[in-house]
PDB file of C-alpha atoms in Angstrom:
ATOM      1  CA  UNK A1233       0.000   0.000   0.000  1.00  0.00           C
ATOM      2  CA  UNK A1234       1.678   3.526  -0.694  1.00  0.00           C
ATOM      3  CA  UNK A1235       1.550   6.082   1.361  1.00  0.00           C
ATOM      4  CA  UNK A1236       2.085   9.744   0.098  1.00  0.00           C
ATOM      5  CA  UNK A1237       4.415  12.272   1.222  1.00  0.00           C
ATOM      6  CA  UNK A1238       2.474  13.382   3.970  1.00  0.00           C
ATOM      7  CA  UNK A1239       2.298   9.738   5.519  1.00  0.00           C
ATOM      8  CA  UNK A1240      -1.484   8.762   4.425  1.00  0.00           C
ATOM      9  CA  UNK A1241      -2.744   6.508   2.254  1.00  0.00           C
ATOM     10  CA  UNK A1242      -4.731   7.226  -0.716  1.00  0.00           C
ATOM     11  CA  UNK A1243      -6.759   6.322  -3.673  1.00  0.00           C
ATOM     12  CA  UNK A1244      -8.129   7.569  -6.845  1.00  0.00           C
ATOM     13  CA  UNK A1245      -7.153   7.452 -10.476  1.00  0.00           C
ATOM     14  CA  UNK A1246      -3.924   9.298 -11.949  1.00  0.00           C
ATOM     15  CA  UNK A1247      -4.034  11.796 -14.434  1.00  0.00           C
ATOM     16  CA  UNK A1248      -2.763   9.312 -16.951  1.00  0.00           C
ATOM     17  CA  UNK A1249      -5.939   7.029 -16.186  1.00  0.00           C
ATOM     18  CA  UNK A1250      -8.419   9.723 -16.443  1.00  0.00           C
ATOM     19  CA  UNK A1251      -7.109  10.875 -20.025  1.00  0.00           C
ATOM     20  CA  UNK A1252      -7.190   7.214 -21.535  1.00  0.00           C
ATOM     21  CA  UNK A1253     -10.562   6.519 -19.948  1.00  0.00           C
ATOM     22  CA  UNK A1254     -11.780  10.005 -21.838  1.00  0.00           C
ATOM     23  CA  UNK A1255     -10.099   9.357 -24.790  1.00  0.00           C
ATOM     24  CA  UNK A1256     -11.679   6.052 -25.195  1.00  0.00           C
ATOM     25  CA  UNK A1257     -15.628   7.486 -24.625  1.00  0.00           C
ATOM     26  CA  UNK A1258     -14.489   9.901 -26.825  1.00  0.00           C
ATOM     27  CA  UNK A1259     -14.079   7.251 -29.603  1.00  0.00           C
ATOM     28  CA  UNK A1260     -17.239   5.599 -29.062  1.00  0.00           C
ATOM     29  CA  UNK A1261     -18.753   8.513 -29.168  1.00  0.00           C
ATOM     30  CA  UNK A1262     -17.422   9.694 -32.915  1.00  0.00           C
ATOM     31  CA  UNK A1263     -18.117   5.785 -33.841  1.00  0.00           C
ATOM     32  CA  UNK A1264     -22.002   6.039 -32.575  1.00  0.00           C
ATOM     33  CA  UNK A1265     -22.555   9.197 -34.558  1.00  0.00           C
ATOM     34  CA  UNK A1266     -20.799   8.396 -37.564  1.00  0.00           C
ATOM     35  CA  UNK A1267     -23.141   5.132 -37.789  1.00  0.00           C
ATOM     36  CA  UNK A1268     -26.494   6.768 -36.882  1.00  0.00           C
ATOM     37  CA  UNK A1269     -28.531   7.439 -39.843  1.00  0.00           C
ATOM     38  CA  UNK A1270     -29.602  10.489 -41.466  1.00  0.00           C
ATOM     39  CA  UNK A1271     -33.087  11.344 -39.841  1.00  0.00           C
ATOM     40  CA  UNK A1272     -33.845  12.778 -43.518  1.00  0.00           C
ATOM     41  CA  UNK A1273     -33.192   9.657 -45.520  1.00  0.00           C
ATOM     42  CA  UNK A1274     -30.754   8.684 -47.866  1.00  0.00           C
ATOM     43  CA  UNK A1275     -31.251  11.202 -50.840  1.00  0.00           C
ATOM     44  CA  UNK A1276     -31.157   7.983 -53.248  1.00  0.00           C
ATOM     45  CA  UNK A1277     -34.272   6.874 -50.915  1.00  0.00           C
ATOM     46  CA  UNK A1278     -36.203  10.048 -51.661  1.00  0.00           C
ATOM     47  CA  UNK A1279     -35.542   9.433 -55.192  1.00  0.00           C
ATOM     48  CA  UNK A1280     -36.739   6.124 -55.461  1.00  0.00           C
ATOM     49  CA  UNK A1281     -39.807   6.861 -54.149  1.00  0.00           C
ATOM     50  CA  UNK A1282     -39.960   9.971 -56.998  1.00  0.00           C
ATOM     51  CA  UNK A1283     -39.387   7.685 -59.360  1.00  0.00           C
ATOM     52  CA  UNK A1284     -42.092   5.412 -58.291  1.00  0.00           C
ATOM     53  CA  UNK A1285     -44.715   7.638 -58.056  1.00  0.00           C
ATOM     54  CA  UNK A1286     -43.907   9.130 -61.518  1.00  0.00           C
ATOM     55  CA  UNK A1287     -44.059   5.576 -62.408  1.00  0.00           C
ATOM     56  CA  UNK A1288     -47.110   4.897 -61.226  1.00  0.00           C
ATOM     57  CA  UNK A1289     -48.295   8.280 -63.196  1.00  0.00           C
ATOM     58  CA  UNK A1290     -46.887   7.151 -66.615  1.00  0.00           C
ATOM     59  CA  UNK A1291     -49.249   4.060 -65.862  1.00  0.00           C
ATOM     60  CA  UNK A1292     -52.477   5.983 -64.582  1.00  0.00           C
ATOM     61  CA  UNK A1293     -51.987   7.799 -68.309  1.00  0.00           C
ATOM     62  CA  UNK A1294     -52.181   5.009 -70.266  1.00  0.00           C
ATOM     63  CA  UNK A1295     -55.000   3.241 -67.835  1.00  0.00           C
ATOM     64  CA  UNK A1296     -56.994   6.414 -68.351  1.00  0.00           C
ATOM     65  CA  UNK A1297     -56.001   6.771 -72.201  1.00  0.00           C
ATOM     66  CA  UNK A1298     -55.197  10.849 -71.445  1.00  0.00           C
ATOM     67  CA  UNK A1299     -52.314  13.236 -70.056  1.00  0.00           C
ATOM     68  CA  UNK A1300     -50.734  13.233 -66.851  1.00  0.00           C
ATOM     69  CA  UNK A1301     -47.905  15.066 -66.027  1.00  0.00           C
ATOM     70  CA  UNK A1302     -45.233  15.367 -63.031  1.00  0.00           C
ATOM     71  CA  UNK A1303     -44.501  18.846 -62.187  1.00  0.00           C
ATOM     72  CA  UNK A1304     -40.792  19.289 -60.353  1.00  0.00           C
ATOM     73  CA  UNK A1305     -39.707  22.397 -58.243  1.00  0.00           C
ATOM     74  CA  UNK A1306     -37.286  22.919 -56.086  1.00  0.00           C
ATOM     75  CA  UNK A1307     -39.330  22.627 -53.476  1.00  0.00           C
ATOM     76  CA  UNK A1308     -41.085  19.414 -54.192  1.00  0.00           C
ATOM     77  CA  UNK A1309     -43.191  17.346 -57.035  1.00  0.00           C
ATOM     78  CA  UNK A1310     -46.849  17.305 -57.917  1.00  0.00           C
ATOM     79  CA  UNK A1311     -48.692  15.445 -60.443  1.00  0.00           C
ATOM     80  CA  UNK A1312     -51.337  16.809 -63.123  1.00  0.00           C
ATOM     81  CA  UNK A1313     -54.089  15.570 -65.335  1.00  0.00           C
ATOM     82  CA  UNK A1314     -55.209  17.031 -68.785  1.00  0.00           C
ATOM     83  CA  UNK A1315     -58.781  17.843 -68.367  1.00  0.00           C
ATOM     84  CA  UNK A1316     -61.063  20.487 -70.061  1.00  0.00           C
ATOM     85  CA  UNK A1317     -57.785  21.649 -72.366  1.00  0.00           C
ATOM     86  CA  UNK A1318     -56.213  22.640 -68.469  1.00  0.00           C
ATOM     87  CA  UNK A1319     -53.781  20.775 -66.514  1.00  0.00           C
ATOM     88  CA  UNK A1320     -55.589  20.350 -62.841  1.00  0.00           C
ATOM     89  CA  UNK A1321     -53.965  18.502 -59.831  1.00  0.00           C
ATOM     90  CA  UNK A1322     -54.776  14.666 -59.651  1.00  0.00           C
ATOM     91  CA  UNK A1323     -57.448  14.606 -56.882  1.00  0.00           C
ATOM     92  CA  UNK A1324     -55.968  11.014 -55.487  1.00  0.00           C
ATOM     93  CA  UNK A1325     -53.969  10.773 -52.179  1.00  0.00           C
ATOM     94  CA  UNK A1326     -51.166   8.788 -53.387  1.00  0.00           C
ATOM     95  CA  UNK A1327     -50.380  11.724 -56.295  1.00  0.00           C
ATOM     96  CA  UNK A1328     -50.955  14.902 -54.122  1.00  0.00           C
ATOM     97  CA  UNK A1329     -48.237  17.607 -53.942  1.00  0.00           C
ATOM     98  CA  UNK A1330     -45.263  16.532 -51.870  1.00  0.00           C
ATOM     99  CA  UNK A1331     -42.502  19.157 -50.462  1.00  0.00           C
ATOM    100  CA  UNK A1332     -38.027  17.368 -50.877  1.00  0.00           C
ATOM    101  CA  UNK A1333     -37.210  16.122 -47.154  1.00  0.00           C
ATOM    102  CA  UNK A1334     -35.328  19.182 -45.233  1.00  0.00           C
ATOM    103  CA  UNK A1335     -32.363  19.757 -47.062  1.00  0.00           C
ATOM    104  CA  UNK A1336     -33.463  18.219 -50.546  1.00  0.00           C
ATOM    105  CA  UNK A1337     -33.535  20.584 -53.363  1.00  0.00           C
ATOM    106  CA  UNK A1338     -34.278  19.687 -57.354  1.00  0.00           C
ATOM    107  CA  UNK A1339     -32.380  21.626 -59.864  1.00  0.00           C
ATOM    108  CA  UNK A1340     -34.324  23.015 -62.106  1.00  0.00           C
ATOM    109  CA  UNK A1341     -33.000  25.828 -63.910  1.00  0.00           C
ATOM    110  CA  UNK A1342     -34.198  29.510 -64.823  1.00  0.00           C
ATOM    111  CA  UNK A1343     -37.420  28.501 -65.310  1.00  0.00           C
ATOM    112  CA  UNK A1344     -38.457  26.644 -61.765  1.00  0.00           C
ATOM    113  CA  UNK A1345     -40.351  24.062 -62.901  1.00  0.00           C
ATOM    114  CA  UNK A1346     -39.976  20.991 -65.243  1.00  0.00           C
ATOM    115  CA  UNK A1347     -43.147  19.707 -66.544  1.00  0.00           C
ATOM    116  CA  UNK A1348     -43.043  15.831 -67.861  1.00  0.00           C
ATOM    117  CA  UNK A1349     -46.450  14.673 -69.566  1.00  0.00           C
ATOM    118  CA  UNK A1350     -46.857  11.166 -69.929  1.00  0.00           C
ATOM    119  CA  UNK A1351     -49.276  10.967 -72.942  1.00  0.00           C
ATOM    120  CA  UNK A1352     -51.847   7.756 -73.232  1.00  0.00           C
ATOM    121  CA  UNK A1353     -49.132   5.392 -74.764  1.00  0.00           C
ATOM    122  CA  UNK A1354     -46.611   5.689 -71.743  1.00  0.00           C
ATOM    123  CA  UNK A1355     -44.381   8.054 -73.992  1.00  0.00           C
ATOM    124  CA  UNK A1356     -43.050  11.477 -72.017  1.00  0.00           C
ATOM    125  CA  UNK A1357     -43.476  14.951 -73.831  1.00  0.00           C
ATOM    126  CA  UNK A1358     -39.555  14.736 -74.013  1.00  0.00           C
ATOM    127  CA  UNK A1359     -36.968  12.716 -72.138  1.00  0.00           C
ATOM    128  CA  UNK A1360     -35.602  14.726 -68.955  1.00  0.00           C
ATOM    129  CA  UNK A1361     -33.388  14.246 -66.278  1.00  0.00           C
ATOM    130  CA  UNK A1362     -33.869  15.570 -62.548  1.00  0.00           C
ATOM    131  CA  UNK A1363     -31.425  16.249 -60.606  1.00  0.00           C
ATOM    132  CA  UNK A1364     -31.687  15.683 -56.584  1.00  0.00           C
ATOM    133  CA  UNK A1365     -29.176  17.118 -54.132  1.00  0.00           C
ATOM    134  CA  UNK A1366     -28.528  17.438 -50.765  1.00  0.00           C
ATOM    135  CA  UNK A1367     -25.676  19.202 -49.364  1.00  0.00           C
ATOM    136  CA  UNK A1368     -22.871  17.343 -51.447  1.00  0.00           C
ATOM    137  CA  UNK A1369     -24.940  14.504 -52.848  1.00  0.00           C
ATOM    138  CA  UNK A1370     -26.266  14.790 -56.302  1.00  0.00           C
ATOM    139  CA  UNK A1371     -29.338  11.718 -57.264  1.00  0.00           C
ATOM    140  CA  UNK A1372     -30.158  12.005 -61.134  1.00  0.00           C
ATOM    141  CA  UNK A1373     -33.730  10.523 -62.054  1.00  0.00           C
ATOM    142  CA  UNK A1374     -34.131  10.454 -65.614  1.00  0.00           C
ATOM    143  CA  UNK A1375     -37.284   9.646 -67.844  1.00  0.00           C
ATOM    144  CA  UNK A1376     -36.556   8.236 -70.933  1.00  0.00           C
ATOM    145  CA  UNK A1377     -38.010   8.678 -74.714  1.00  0.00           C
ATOM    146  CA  UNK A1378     -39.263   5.276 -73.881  1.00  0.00           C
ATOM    147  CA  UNK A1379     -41.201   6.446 -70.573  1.00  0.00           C
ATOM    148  CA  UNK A1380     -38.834   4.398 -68.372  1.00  0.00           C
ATOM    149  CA  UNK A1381     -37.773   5.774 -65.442  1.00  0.00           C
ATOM    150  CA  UNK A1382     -34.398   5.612 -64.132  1.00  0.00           C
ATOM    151  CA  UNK A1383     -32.408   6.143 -60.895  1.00  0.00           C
ATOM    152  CA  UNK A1384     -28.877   6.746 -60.917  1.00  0.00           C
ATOM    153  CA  UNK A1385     -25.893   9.098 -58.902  1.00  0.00           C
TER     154      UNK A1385
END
């Protein structure tokens, strides 16, 4: 048992045993926040689901034999039908407007929107690729002359 200079005994840690127990929580720590996930999503997530719902447009326009179109902001997407000579929002739940997660941005030029219309064959007004990005992360989505839709980085 050691006894200090002033004759009693004590305990406790040493300065050396404090830093290495600090450093180590300090590691865990970095490792548990490196592998928690992004409460946004993965930005190839968000545009999967784009691309399924624009999917699922392409096939409600040949179903219905008329227009429908996917409108893309910055903001977010909605999806239109031709009716009366107009384009008017799809009334159904699964089509409605919806806003990027936080963060999510579509780039879509001077103009602000991109308008795709999927006429009663399947076939898009023109092929057109949207771009998704998040901070440093681009996603491209890209509809094709032959109405497929793509994902891709």
């Amino acid at each position: 048992m050691p006894i200090s200079a002033t004759g009693n005994s004590e305990r406790g840690f040493t300065l050396v045993e404090l830093m290495i127990v600090l450093a180590i929580i300090g590691l865990v720590t970095a490792g548990v926040m490196i592998a928690m996930p992004d409460p946004r999503g993965r930005l190839s997530d968000e545009a999967d689901r784009f691309a399924a719902r624009t999917v699922a447009a392409r096939d409600l326009a040949i179903l219905e034999g008329r227009p429908v179109a996917v409108r893309v902001t910055a903001q977010g997407y909605a999806f239109d039908r031709r009716q009366d000579g107009n384009w008017a929002p799809l009334p159904d739940q699964s089509f409605r407007s919806r806003p990027w997660s936080r963060g999510t941005a579509a780039l879509v030029g001077q103009g602000g929107t991109i308008r795709t219309a999927f006429d009663a064959t399947g076939q898009p007004s023109a092929p057109t690729t949207i771009v998704l990005t998040r901070e440093s992360e681009q996603v491209r989505v890209a509809i094709a002359a032959d109405g497929g839709v793509r994902v891709g980085s």
